[in-house]
Short mmCIF file of C-alpha atoms in Angstrom, two decimals:
data_model
loop_
_atom_site.label_atom_id
_atom_site.label_comp_id
_atom_site.label_asym_id
_atom_site.label_seq_id
_atom_site.Cartn_x
_atom_site.Cartn_y
_atom_site.Cartn_z
CA MET A 27 15.09 19.74 10.38
CA ALA A 28 11.73 21.53 10.20
CA ARG A 29 8.11 20.13 9.16
CA TYR A 30 5.52 22.33 6.96
CA PHE A 31 2.35 21.68 5.76
CA THR A 32 0.26 22.86 2.76
CA ASP A 33 -3.41 23.70 2.38
CA GLU A 34 -3.61 20.90 0.17
CA HIS A 35 -2.62 18.35 2.62
CA GLU A 36 1.35 17.47 1.67
CA TRP A 37 3.94 17.56 4.62
CA ILE A 38 7.44 18.90 3.56
CA ASP A 39 10.91 18.48 5.75
CA LEU A 40 13.80 20.73 5.47
CA GLU A 41 16.61 19.72 5.70
CA GLY A 42 19.26 22.52 4.46
CA GLU A 43 19.00 22.99 0.49
CA THR A 44 16.91 19.83 0.26
CA ALA A 45 12.78 19.33 1.25
CA THR A 46 10.96 15.59 1.11
CA VAL A 47 7.52 15.93 0.58
CA GLY A 48 4.58 13.12 0.93
CA ILE A 49 0.76 13.57 1.80
CA THR A 50 -0.69 13.83 5.10
CA ASP A 51 -2.29 10.79 7.66
CA PHE A 52 -5.60 13.11 6.98
CA ALA A 53 -4.80 13.13 2.89
CA GLN A 54 -4.02 9.03 2.70
CA GLY A 55 -7.39 8.93 5.07
CA GLN A 56 -9.34 11.04 2.68
CA LEU A 57 -8.16 8.98 -0.06
CA GLY A 58 -8.93 5.64 1.20
CA ASP A 59 -6.48 2.06 0.14
CA ILE A 60 -4.43 3.51 -2.27
CA VAL A 61 -3.37 0.83 -4.60
CA PHE A 62 -0.69 3.13 -7.65
CA VAL A 63 1.75 6.18 -7.12
CA GLU A 64 2.93 7.65 -10.21
CA LEU A 65 5.67 9.72 -8.85
CA PRO A 66 7.50 12.43 -11.17
CA ASP A 67 11.00 11.41 -12.90
CA VAL A 68 14.55 12.03 -10.95
CA GLY A 69 15.65 15.17 -12.64
CA ALA A 70 12.36 16.89 -13.24
CA VAL A 71 11.50 20.54 -12.74
CA VAL A 72 8.27 21.36 -10.40
CA GLU A 73 6.69 24.35 -10.12
CA LYS A 74 4.79 25.34 -6.80
CA GLY A 75 1.06 24.24 -6.85
CA LYS A 76 1.35 22.19 -10.40
CA ASP A 77 1.06 18.69 -10.63
CA ALA A 78 3.73 16.49 -9.23
CA ALA A 79 2.90 13.24 -8.74
CA VAL A 80 -0.70 11.20 -8.87
CA VAL A 81 -1.90 9.09 -6.14
CA GLU A 82 -4.61 6.06 -7.18
CA SER A 83 -6.74 4.61 -5.01
CA VAL A 84 -9.33 2.09 -5.53
CA LYS A 85 -11.84 4.63 -6.22
CA ALA A 86 -9.88 7.80 -8.25
CA ALA A 87 -7.05 9.53 -8.85
CA SER A 88 -6.02 12.44 -7.46
CA ASP A 89 -3.40 14.54 -7.98
CA VAL A 90 -0.62 15.64 -5.59
CA TYR A 91 1.11 19.07 -6.37
CA ALA A 92 4.11 20.56 -5.44
CA PRO A 93 4.05 22.35 -2.59
CA LEU A 94 7.70 24.58 -3.32
CA SER A 95 9.58 25.01 -6.59
CA GLY A 96 12.71 22.91 -7.52
CA GLU A 97 14.13 19.51 -8.88
CA VAL A 98 13.27 16.31 -7.80
CA VAL A 99 16.27 14.53 -6.76
CA GLU A 100 15.42 11.28 -5.75
CA VAL A 101 12.08 9.26 -5.30
CA ASN A 102 10.72 6.80 -2.77
CA GLU A 103 11.38 3.51 -5.04
CA ALA A 104 9.84 1.52 -2.33
CA LEU A 105 6.46 2.91 -3.39
CA GLU A 106 6.16 0.90 -6.42
CA ASP A 107 5.84 -2.26 -5.16
CA ASP A 108 4.26 -1.19 -1.68
CA PRO A 109 2.04 1.81 -2.32
CA ALA A 110 0.29 0.81 0.41
CA LEU A 111 3.23 2.23 2.49
CA VAL A 112 1.06 5.71 1.78
CA ASN A 113 -1.79 4.10 3.95
CA SER A 114 0.09 2.65 6.60
CA SER A 115 3.09 5.11 7.18
CA PRO A 116 2.05 8.58 5.43
CA GLU A 117 4.48 11.00 6.91
CA ASP A 118 7.33 8.61 7.13
CA ASP A 119 8.17 5.90 5.22
CA GLY A 120 5.54 6.84 2.32
CA TRP A 121 7.21 9.75 1.47
CA PHE A 122 6.69 10.91 -2.25
CA PHE A 123 10.20 12.18 -3.49
CA LYS A 124 13.54 14.66 -2.44
CA MET A 125 13.54 17.85 -3.83
CA THR A 126 15.64 21.08 -4.30
CA VAL A 127 14.18 24.17 -2.80
CA SER A 128 14.73 26.92 -5.53
CA ASP A 129 12.98 29.89 -3.43
CA LYS A 130 12.89 29.36 -0.05
CA ALA A 131 10.31 32.54 -0.08
CA GLU A 132 7.87 30.12 -0.82
CA LEU A 133 8.09 28.53 2.61
CA GLU A 134 6.57 31.90 3.84
CA GLY A 135 2.62 31.34 4.06
CA LEU A 136 3.29 27.35 5.09
CA MET A 137 1.27 25.50 7.75
CA ASP A 138 3.55 24.03 11.25
CA ASP A 139 2.36 21.47 12.40
CA LYS A 140 -0.20 22.74 15.15
CA ALA A 141 -1.67 25.45 12.24
CA TYR A 142 -2.32 22.36 9.98
CA LYS A 143 -3.85 20.63 13.30
CA SER A 144 -6.48 23.07 13.85
CA PHE A 145 -6.79 23.73 9.47
CA CYS A 146 -7.62 20.12 9.54
CA ASP A 147 -10.36 20.09 12.69
CA GLY A 148 -11.79 23.43 10.76
CA LEU A 149 -12.54 21.07 7.33
CA MET B 26 -31.04 31.77 -5.82
CA SER B 27 -34.63 31.52 -4.58
CA ASP B 28 -36.11 29.06 -2.00
CA GLU B 29 -37.54 26.83 -4.37
CA ASN B 30 -34.11 26.08 -5.72
CA GLU B 31 -32.46 25.46 -2.44
CA ILE B 32 -35.23 22.52 -2.09
CA ILE B 33 -33.91 21.05 -5.36
CA ASP B 34 -30.53 21.30 -4.66
CA GLU B 35 -30.68 19.97 -1.72
CA MET B 36 -29.30 16.28 -0.96
CA GLN B 37 -31.96 14.17 -0.06
CA THR B 38 -31.30 11.24 2.74
CA LEU B 39 -32.32 7.91 3.09
CA PRO B 40 -34.16 5.99 5.86
CA LEU B 41 -30.89 4.45 7.00
CA ASP B 42 -29.06 7.83 7.11
CA SER B 43 -28.31 7.88 10.75
CA TRP B 44 -27.52 4.55 11.09
CA HIS B 45 -24.88 5.01 8.82
CA ARG B 46 -23.38 8.23 10.56
CA ARG B 47 -23.33 5.77 13.35
CA LYS B 48 -21.52 3.08 11.68
CA GLY B 49 -18.61 5.34 10.87
CA ALA B 50 -19.60 6.17 7.30
CA ARG B 51 -18.24 8.67 5.20
CA MET B 52 -20.84 10.06 3.01
CA VAL B 53 -20.97 11.19 -0.41
CA PRO B 54 -23.62 12.46 -2.80
CA PHE B 55 -24.76 10.13 -4.86
CA ALA B 56 -28.14 9.93 -7.25
CA GLY B 57 -29.14 13.30 -5.40
CA TYR B 58 -28.80 11.57 -1.97
CA GLU B 59 -26.55 11.67 0.76
CA MET B 60 -25.14 7.85 0.46
CA PRO B 61 -22.27 5.85 2.34
CA ILE B 62 -19.27 5.64 0.16
CA GLN B 63 -17.22 3.23 2.81
CA TYR B 64 -17.24 2.29 6.23
CA GLU B 65 -13.71 0.86 7.23
CA GLY B 66 -12.69 1.14 3.60
CA ILE B 67 -13.12 -0.08 0.57
CA VAL B 68 -10.48 -2.71 -0.03
CA VAL B 69 -11.39 -4.52 3.44
CA GLU B 70 -15.29 -4.10 2.62
CA HIS B 71 -14.54 -5.77 -0.60
CA ASN B 72 -12.78 -8.74 0.24
CA TRP B 73 -15.56 -9.05 3.37
CA THR B 74 -18.00 -9.61 0.34
CA ARG B 75 -16.33 -11.85 -1.22
CA ASP B 76 -15.32 -13.71 1.89
CA GLN B 77 -18.53 -13.41 4.12
CA ALA B 78 -21.71 -11.20 3.57
CA GLY B 79 -21.66 -7.98 3.24
CA LEU B 80 -24.63 -5.27 3.89
CA PHE B 81 -25.45 -2.50 0.86
CA ASP B 82 -27.90 0.14 1.53
CA VAL B 83 -29.43 0.52 -2.18
CA SER B 84 -32.44 2.01 -0.87
CA HIS B 85 -31.54 5.16 -3.22
CA MET B 86 -32.99 2.74 -6.20
CA GLY B 87 -36.69 3.27 -7.88
CA GLN B 88 -38.84 0.77 -6.23
CA LEU B 89 -41.74 0.51 -8.80
CA MET B 90 -45.07 -1.45 -9.16
CA VAL B 91 -47.12 -2.12 -12.30
CA THR B 92 -50.49 -3.53 -12.40
CA GLY B 93 -53.17 -4.67 -13.94
CA GLU B 94 -54.91 -7.31 -16.32
CA LYS B 95 -52.78 -6.00 -19.28
CA ALA B 96 -49.08 -4.79 -17.74
CA ALA B 97 -46.96 -7.40 -18.87
CA GLU B 98 -47.97 -6.55 -22.53
CA GLU B 99 -48.05 -3.03 -21.70
CA LEU B 100 -44.48 -3.56 -20.35
CA GLU B 101 -43.11 -5.34 -23.34
CA LYS B 102 -43.92 -2.28 -25.59
CA LEU B 103 -40.94 -0.60 -23.62
CA LEU B 104 -38.67 -3.84 -22.88
CA PRO B 105 -36.85 -6.38 -24.85
CA GLY B 106 -37.25 -9.36 -22.96
CA ALA B 107 -40.24 -11.57 -22.59
CA ILE B 108 -42.21 -10.34 -19.96
CA ALA B 109 -45.55 -12.37 -19.98
CA SER B 110 -43.79 -16.07 -20.26
CA LEU B 111 -42.22 -14.83 -16.48
CA LYS B 112 -43.42 -16.66 -13.92
CA PRO B 113 -44.52 -15.66 -10.82
CA GLY B 114 -42.23 -15.35 -8.06
CA ARG B 115 -39.50 -15.12 -10.63
CA THR B 116 -36.99 -11.93 -11.73
CA ARG B 117 -35.11 -10.94 -14.75
CA TYR B 118 -32.79 -8.41 -15.82
CA SER B 119 -34.11 -5.92 -18.77
CA LEU B 120 -33.66 -2.63 -20.24
CA LEU B 121 -35.73 0.11 -20.72
CA MET B 122 -34.79 0.98 -24.43
CA ALA B 123 -35.25 4.34 -26.49
CA GLU B 124 -36.59 4.48 -29.75
CA ASN B 125 -33.05 5.03 -31.29
CA GLY B 126 -32.03 1.54 -29.74
CA GLY B 127 -29.94 3.30 -27.26
CA ILE B 128 -30.76 2.28 -23.61
CA LEU B 129 -32.90 4.57 -20.97
CA ASP B 130 -31.77 2.56 -17.68
CA ASP B 131 -31.49 -1.07 -17.00
CA LEU B 132 -33.76 -2.94 -14.20
CA MET B 133 -34.92 -5.81 -12.51
CA VAL B 134 -38.50 -6.80 -13.38
CA THR B 135 -39.77 -9.55 -11.16
CA ASN B 136 -43.68 -10.94 -11.64
CA ALA B 137 -45.22 -9.79 -8.48
CA THR B 138 -48.67 -11.50 -9.04
CA PRO B 139 -49.45 -12.51 -5.67
CA TRP B 140 -51.30 -16.12 -5.04
CA ILE B 141 -54.74 -16.24 -3.43
CA GLU B 142 -55.28 -19.17 -1.03
CA GLY B 143 -58.45 -20.85 -1.53
CA ASP B 144 -60.86 -21.16 1.53
CA GLU B 145 -62.71 -24.68 1.99
CA GLU B 146 -65.60 -23.54 4.30
CA GLU B 147 -66.16 -20.11 1.86
CA GLY B 148 -65.64 -22.53 -1.11
CA THR B 149 -63.57 -20.60 -2.94
CA GLU B 150 -60.20 -22.36 -4.97
CA GLY B 151 -56.86 -20.82 -5.06
CA HIS B 152 -56.56 -18.46 -7.28
CA TRP B 153 -53.82 -15.74 -8.65
CA GLY B 154 -54.36 -11.95 -7.59
CA GLN B 155 -53.94 -9.20 -9.57
CA VAL B 156 -51.60 -9.21 -12.51
CA ALA B 157 -48.47 -6.94 -10.77
CA TYR B 158 -44.68 -6.47 -12.25
CA TYR B 159 -42.14 -5.29 -9.21
CA LEU B 160 -39.67 -3.07 -11.06
CA VAL B 161 -35.96 -1.94 -9.54
CA VAL B 162 -34.58 0.63 -11.18
CA ASN B 163 -31.72 3.10 -10.98
CA GLY B 164 -31.36 5.63 -8.08
CA ALA B 165 -30.67 8.24 -10.75
CA MET B 166 -32.52 7.60 -13.36
CA LYS B 167 -35.82 6.76 -11.39
CA TRP B 168 -37.84 10.02 -11.81
CA ASP B 169 -36.68 9.90 -15.56
CA ASP B 170 -38.07 5.82 -15.93
CA ILE B 171 -41.39 7.00 -13.70
CA ALA B 172 -42.00 9.83 -16.73
CA HIS B 173 -40.98 7.58 -19.48
CA LEU B 174 -43.45 4.81 -17.88
CA ARG B 175 -46.37 6.66 -17.35
CA GLU B 176 -45.94 8.22 -20.79
CA HIS B 177 -46.03 5.33 -22.80
CA LEU B 178 -47.96 2.79 -20.51
CA ASP B 179 -51.52 2.39 -21.52
CA ASP B 180 -54.25 4.21 -18.94
CA ASP B 181 -55.72 0.63 -18.04
CA VAL B 182 -52.28 -0.35 -15.93
CA THR B 183 -51.16 1.47 -12.51
CA LEU B 184 -47.85 2.11 -11.93
CA THR B 185 -46.79 2.88 -8.25
CA HIS B 186 -43.56 4.31 -6.82
CA MET B 187 -43.08 2.81 -3.85
CA ASP B 188 -40.83 5.45 -2.18
CA ASP B 189 -42.23 4.33 1.34
CA ARG B 190 -39.57 1.22 1.17
CA ALA B 191 -36.09 1.14 1.48
CA LEU B 192 -34.03 -1.94 -0.41
CA LEU B 193 -31.22 -3.68 1.10
CA ALA B 194 -28.51 -6.22 -0.65
CA LEU B 195 -27.33 -9.23 1.20
CA GLN B 196 -24.30 -10.21 -0.85
CA GLY B 197 -21.47 -12.91 -0.09
CA PRO B 198 -20.79 -16.63 -0.23
CA ASN B 199 -22.23 -16.19 3.46
CA ALA B 200 -25.28 -14.44 3.06
CA ALA B 201 -27.84 -17.14 2.62
CA THR B 202 -26.16 -18.55 5.95
CA ALA B 203 -26.41 -15.57 7.91
CA LEU B 204 -30.22 -14.64 6.72
CA ASN B 205 -31.57 -18.41 7.63
CA ARG B 206 -30.63 -17.23 10.74
CA VAL B 207 -32.28 -14.51 10.95
CA MET B 208 -35.68 -15.80 9.37
CA ARG B 209 -35.88 -19.64 9.32
CA ASN B 210 -36.90 -21.54 6.46
CA VAL B 211 -38.03 -18.25 3.75
CA ILE B 212 -35.05 -18.93 1.30
CA ASP B 213 -34.45 -22.64 1.62
CA ASP B 214 -35.81 -23.53 -2.10
CA MET B 215 -35.13 -20.24 -3.59
CA VAL B 216 -32.52 -19.99 -6.54
CA PHE B 217 -30.98 -17.17 -7.85
CA MET B 218 -33.89 -14.94 -9.55
CA ASP B 219 -36.71 -16.37 -7.12
CA SER B 220 -38.35 -13.72 -5.82
CA VAL B 221 -41.01 -14.04 -2.62
CA VAL B 222 -43.10 -12.09 -0.05
CA HIS B 223 -42.77 -13.00 3.45
CA ASP B 224 -44.41 -11.11 6.16
CA PHE B 225 -41.39 -11.13 8.73
CA GLY B 226 -43.35 -10.38 12.07
CA GLU B 227 -45.23 -7.47 11.28
CA TRP B 228 -42.70 -6.50 8.46
CA PRO B 229 -43.76 -7.75 4.94
CA LEU B 230 -40.97 -7.82 2.75
CA ARG B 231 -39.96 -8.71 -0.10
CA ILE B 232 -37.10 -11.04 -1.14
CA THR B 233 -35.05 -11.31 -4.03
CA ARG B 234 -32.34 -13.77 -4.65
CA SER B 235 -30.48 -11.52 -6.53
CA GLY B 236 -27.56 -8.69 -6.60
CA TYR B 237 -24.81 -6.81 -8.12
CA THR B 238 -21.57 -8.07 -6.98
CA GLY B 239 -21.59 -11.47 -8.79
CA GLU B 240 -21.53 -13.56 -5.18
CA ASP B 241 -24.90 -15.45 -3.79
CA GLY B 242 -27.25 -12.63 -1.90
CA PHE B 243 -30.36 -11.67 -1.16
CA GLU B 244 -32.00 -8.08 -1.83
CA ILE B 245 -35.06 -7.05 0.36
CA SER B 246 -37.42 -4.55 0.01
CA VAL B 247 -38.71 -3.00 3.50
CA PRO B 248 -40.82 -0.71 4.14
CA ALA B 249 -38.73 2.36 5.91
CA GLU B 250 -39.78 2.65 8.98
CA PHE B 251 -38.40 -0.92 10.17
CA ALA B 252 -35.33 -0.29 7.40
CA GLU B 253 -33.04 0.26 10.29
CA SER B 254 -34.60 -2.50 12.69
CA LEU B 255 -33.75 -5.00 9.60
CA ALA B 256 -30.01 -3.49 8.96
CA ASP B 257 -29.48 -4.40 13.34
CA ARG B 258 -31.10 -7.96 12.97
CA LEU B 259 -28.92 -8.61 9.91
CA CYS B 260 -25.53 -6.74 11.01
CA ALA B 261 -25.91 -8.61 14.28
CA GLU B 262 -24.99 -11.96 12.10
CA ILE B 263 -20.89 -12.56 12.76
CA GLU B 264 -20.72 -13.03 8.94
CA VAL B 265 -22.48 -9.69 8.22
CA ARG B 266 -20.83 -5.67 7.83
CA PRO B 267 -22.26 -2.89 6.03
CA ILE B 268 -20.09 -2.45 2.80
CA GLY B 269 -20.50 0.98 0.96
CA LEU B 270 -20.95 1.64 -2.73
CA GLY B 271 -16.91 2.23 -3.24
CA ALA B 272 -16.60 -1.68 -2.87
CA ARG B 273 -20.07 -2.30 -4.62
CA ASP B 274 -18.68 -0.43 -7.41
CA SER B 275 -15.29 -2.50 -7.47
CA LEU B 276 -17.63 -6.12 -6.69
CA ARG B 277 -20.01 -5.10 -9.75
CA LEU B 278 -16.68 -4.41 -11.98
CA GLU B 279 -15.03 -7.59 -11.43
CA ALA B 280 -18.27 -9.35 -11.71
CA GLY B 281 -18.50 -7.75 -15.07
CA LEU B 282 -21.87 -6.34 -14.64
CA PRO B 283 -22.15 -2.75 -16.31
CA LEU B 284 -23.06 0.23 -14.43
CA TYR B 285 -25.77 2.63 -16.04
CA GLY B 286 -24.51 5.90 -17.36
CA HIS B 287 -21.08 4.83 -17.60
CA ASP B 288 -20.65 1.40 -19.56
CA ILE B 289 -24.59 1.58 -20.96
CA THR B 290 -26.13 5.29 -21.75
CA GLU B 291 -28.80 6.61 -24.23
CA ASP B 292 -26.02 6.37 -26.47
CA THR B 293 -25.02 2.35 -26.57
CA ASP B 294 -27.28 -0.63 -27.86
CA PRO B 295 -27.79 -3.60 -26.14
CA VAL B 296 -25.71 -5.27 -29.22
CA ALA B 297 -22.73 -3.33 -28.83
CA ALA B 298 -23.14 -3.49 -24.89
CA ASP B 299 -23.16 -7.15 -24.86
CA LEU B 300 -26.42 -7.58 -23.75
CA GLY B 301 -27.94 -10.19 -25.94
CA PHE B 302 -29.32 -12.34 -23.06
CA ALA B 303 -31.39 -9.19 -22.56
CA LEU B 304 -32.97 -9.30 -25.86
CA THR B 305 -35.40 -12.59 -25.52
CA LYS B 306 -34.61 -14.83 -29.08
CA LYS B 307 -38.85 -14.51 -30.07
CA ARG B 308 -39.14 -10.55 -28.97
CA ARG B 309 -35.48 -10.43 -31.20
CA GLU B 310 -37.37 -11.40 -34.20
CA GLU B 311 -41.02 -10.13 -33.37
CA GLY B 312 -40.55 -6.99 -32.22
CA GLY B 313 -43.44 -4.61 -30.76
CA TRP B 314 -40.94 -3.21 -28.22
CA MET B 315 -39.88 0.40 -28.57
CA GLY B 316 -36.34 0.65 -30.42
CA HIS B 317 -36.47 -2.53 -31.59
CA GLU B 318 -36.00 -1.72 -35.49
CA ALA B 319 -32.78 0.07 -34.54
CA VAL B 320 -31.55 -2.70 -32.59
CA ALA B 321 -32.65 -5.24 -35.19
CA LYS B 322 -30.29 -3.25 -37.33
CA VAL B 323 -27.26 -4.11 -35.33
CA LEU B 324 -28.39 -7.36 -34.88
CA ALA B 325 -28.23 -8.05 -38.61
CA ASN B 326 -24.97 -5.31 -39.51
CA GLY B 327 -22.95 -6.41 -36.27
CA PRO B 328 -21.93 -3.69 -34.21
CA ALA B 329 -19.32 -1.21 -34.53
CA GLN B 330 -18.01 -1.58 -31.09
CA LYS B 331 -18.55 -4.30 -28.16
CA ARG B 332 -18.33 -3.91 -24.73
CA VAL B 333 -14.92 -5.80 -23.33
CA GLY B 334 -12.94 -6.50 -20.38
CA LEU B 335 -9.75 -5.29 -20.50
CA GLN B 336 -7.04 -6.35 -18.08
CA ILE B 337 -4.07 -4.21 -17.33
CA GLU B 338 -0.49 -4.58 -17.03
CA GLY B 339 1.24 -2.45 -14.56
CA ARG B 340 -0.66 -1.38 -11.38
CA MET B 341 -1.52 1.88 -12.67
CA PRO B 342 -5.60 1.45 -13.33
CA ALA B 343 -7.04 3.50 -16.24
CA ARG B 344 -10.29 4.76 -15.68
CA GLU B 345 -13.62 6.06 -17.53
CA GLY B 346 -12.61 8.04 -20.58
CA ALA B 347 -9.22 6.53 -21.06
CA LEU B 348 -8.63 5.75 -24.96
CA VAL B 349 -7.38 2.52 -26.26
CA TYR B 350 -4.92 2.37 -28.55
CA LEU B 351 -3.27 -0.36 -31.33
CA GLY B 352 -0.49 1.50 -32.83
CA ASP B 353 -1.62 5.20 -33.67
CA LYS B 354 -4.94 3.97 -33.97
CA GLN B 355 -7.62 4.71 -31.70
CA VAL B 356 -9.47 1.30 -31.60
CA GLY B 357 -11.80 2.22 -28.13
CA ARG B 358 -12.32 4.06 -24.52
CA VAL B 359 -12.77 2.78 -21.41
CA THR B 360 -16.04 3.15 -19.62
CA SER B 361 -14.66 2.11 -16.31
CA GLY B 362 -11.90 0.65 -14.62
CA GLY B 363 -10.32 0.30 -11.34
CA PHE B 364 -7.90 -1.21 -9.36
CA SER B 365 -9.41 -5.14 -8.61
CA PRO B 366 -9.25 -5.92 -4.98
CA THR B 367 -9.32 -9.68 -5.68
CA LEU B 368 -7.15 -9.76 -8.94
CA GLU B 369 -4.93 -7.22 -7.27
CA ARG B 370 -4.34 -5.75 -10.67
CA PRO B 371 -6.10 -2.64 -12.99
CA ILE B 372 -9.13 -3.87 -14.91
CA ALA B 373 -11.33 -2.25 -16.87
CA MET B 374 -14.50 -2.39 -19.11
CA ALA B 375 -13.89 -0.43 -22.14
CA TYR B 376 -15.93 -0.52 -25.77
CA ILE B 377 -13.71 -1.92 -28.48
CA ASP B 378 -13.41 -1.92 -32.12
CA ILE B 379 -15.34 -5.28 -33.36
CA ALA B 380 -12.61 -6.33 -35.14
CA LEU B 381 -10.57 -6.37 -31.96
CA ALA B 382 -13.05 -7.43 -29.51
CA GLU B 383 -11.30 -10.60 -29.49
CA GLU B 384 -10.54 -12.17 -26.07
CA GLY B 385 -6.83 -12.27 -26.17
CA ALA B 386 -6.13 -8.99 -28.12
CA ASP B 387 -3.44 -7.11 -27.32
CA LEU B 388 -3.87 -3.38 -27.06
CA GLU B 389 -2.51 -0.12 -25.08
CA VAL B 390 -4.57 1.91 -22.69
CA GLU B 391 -3.62 5.77 -22.89
CA VAL B 392 -3.41 7.08 -19.02
CA ARG B 393 -1.79 10.65 -18.25
CA LYS B 394 0.22 10.06 -21.96
CA LYS B 395 1.70 7.12 -20.96
CA ARG B 396 0.70 3.42 -22.89
CA LEU B 397 -0.24 0.98 -20.55
CA PRO B 398 -0.05 -2.49 -22.23
CA ALA B 399 -4.13 -4.08 -21.90
CA LYS B 400 -4.91 -7.33 -23.14
CA VAL B 401 -8.71 -8.01 -24.17
CA ALA B 402 -10.22 -10.26 -21.10
CA LYS B 403 -13.08 -12.45 -20.32
CA MET B 404 -15.95 -11.28 -17.86
CA PRO B 405 -16.56 -11.43 -15.51
CA PHE B 406 -13.03 -11.05 -13.69
CA VAL B 407 -13.92 -12.70 -10.71
CA PRO B 408 -16.57 -15.94 -11.65
CA HIS B 409 -20.11 -15.54 -10.87
CA ARG B 410 -21.45 -17.89 -7.85
CA TYR B 411 -24.98 -17.40 -8.07
CA HIS B 412 -27.04 -19.89 -6.05
CA ARG B 413 -28.56 -21.99 -9.17
CA GLY B 414 -29.93 -24.91 -7.47
CA LYS B 415 -29.40 -28.44 -8.48
#
């Protein structure tokens, strides 16, 4: 399984044709206490770079963009009862949704963990 | 861009800037300054303030002194509250009014007229010194306020911008316990909205029992050069931790306290804003203050809308700008909203058509094209716990 990162601070685990998407530890740290996550509907078709989810912290609402184009096949229902999972386990239990990948070419230009780490260090 | 513009655009730093950074604060631009939005996290800091005591740096706010024999009557031309009857050492919430009945700013005014002790040997009796009023105004509005006051106050009164002072707010149920340990017998007799001057060693402080969280607490004006030492002294107490702007906002929202520029503006009048308590009864009737004519009309006819609280169902917060509906009809707009850490649910303030601005009215708020059920709720959302004495 390969993990990719975007410069919008999302991570993507690619397993076969399915990608699991979440926000990074860096992102959750910036957002602060997360009180609500609005996830896309299962079956929704999302487009790379367009709104896919919304994260609400105490302070503000932030858009989460789809890192790839495809169809949402599953959402993390645990976030409904416990949105703070995004703070406590952003890159594991706090995943957002799973999606099909319609164009693997979109993976080009995404970062691996080493590149993402130096990207964050430069911020 | 010219050099001059660069200077203007540059964020200013507050006296405690490096202190905040050492405490691990995340700094953000606010009201023209770099300010601490949070240290540990908004929810932890919010809850700490409700349970213990939080120290807030509010040095961005404007501290002004208006002095002169005619200071009270001059201020009464611009503020709708009774200033002349405000006793020395007492503080009141008031509004700087626009001619159109809108609100230019909200502020705290304290009668700071000093008592001069008599001297038996010299044969002088105790007497009141120069008449003085201490004003604390919003940071983002202070330059406009100063210009407005300078334009309208008579030349016989003097306006001083005390920009050499910092302002710290110690807020929470254990604020008094902690402050008492730092400086003994200073606040013992103080109740909510009392204000004293106190020389703490060589630091000339003004301590006012007031705040913006709904909790008991104090606002301490201190010369900027001593601000860091005072902050360290206070934070050395076991009950006290530094708290950022993020929690300040969620605390004041729970306390039902309006935020200037959001819940009250030049386009909202005090009646619609539900700040009628700031219009002293006699002065409502007699007028003589800027904006009275317009406000009197609203008082006579009733406002079209009123600022109310909203309890929102579910967990999705409604933010400033969200529209409020009854069926298909838009009946209001949210002016500030967020997630209440104390109640663990979303709450908001909104201006709602007067017919629906009744506690319990069932409405809907639209957030990202979804309708959320919302009920008009009593404010404060979390009860105030001011120290009013016996």
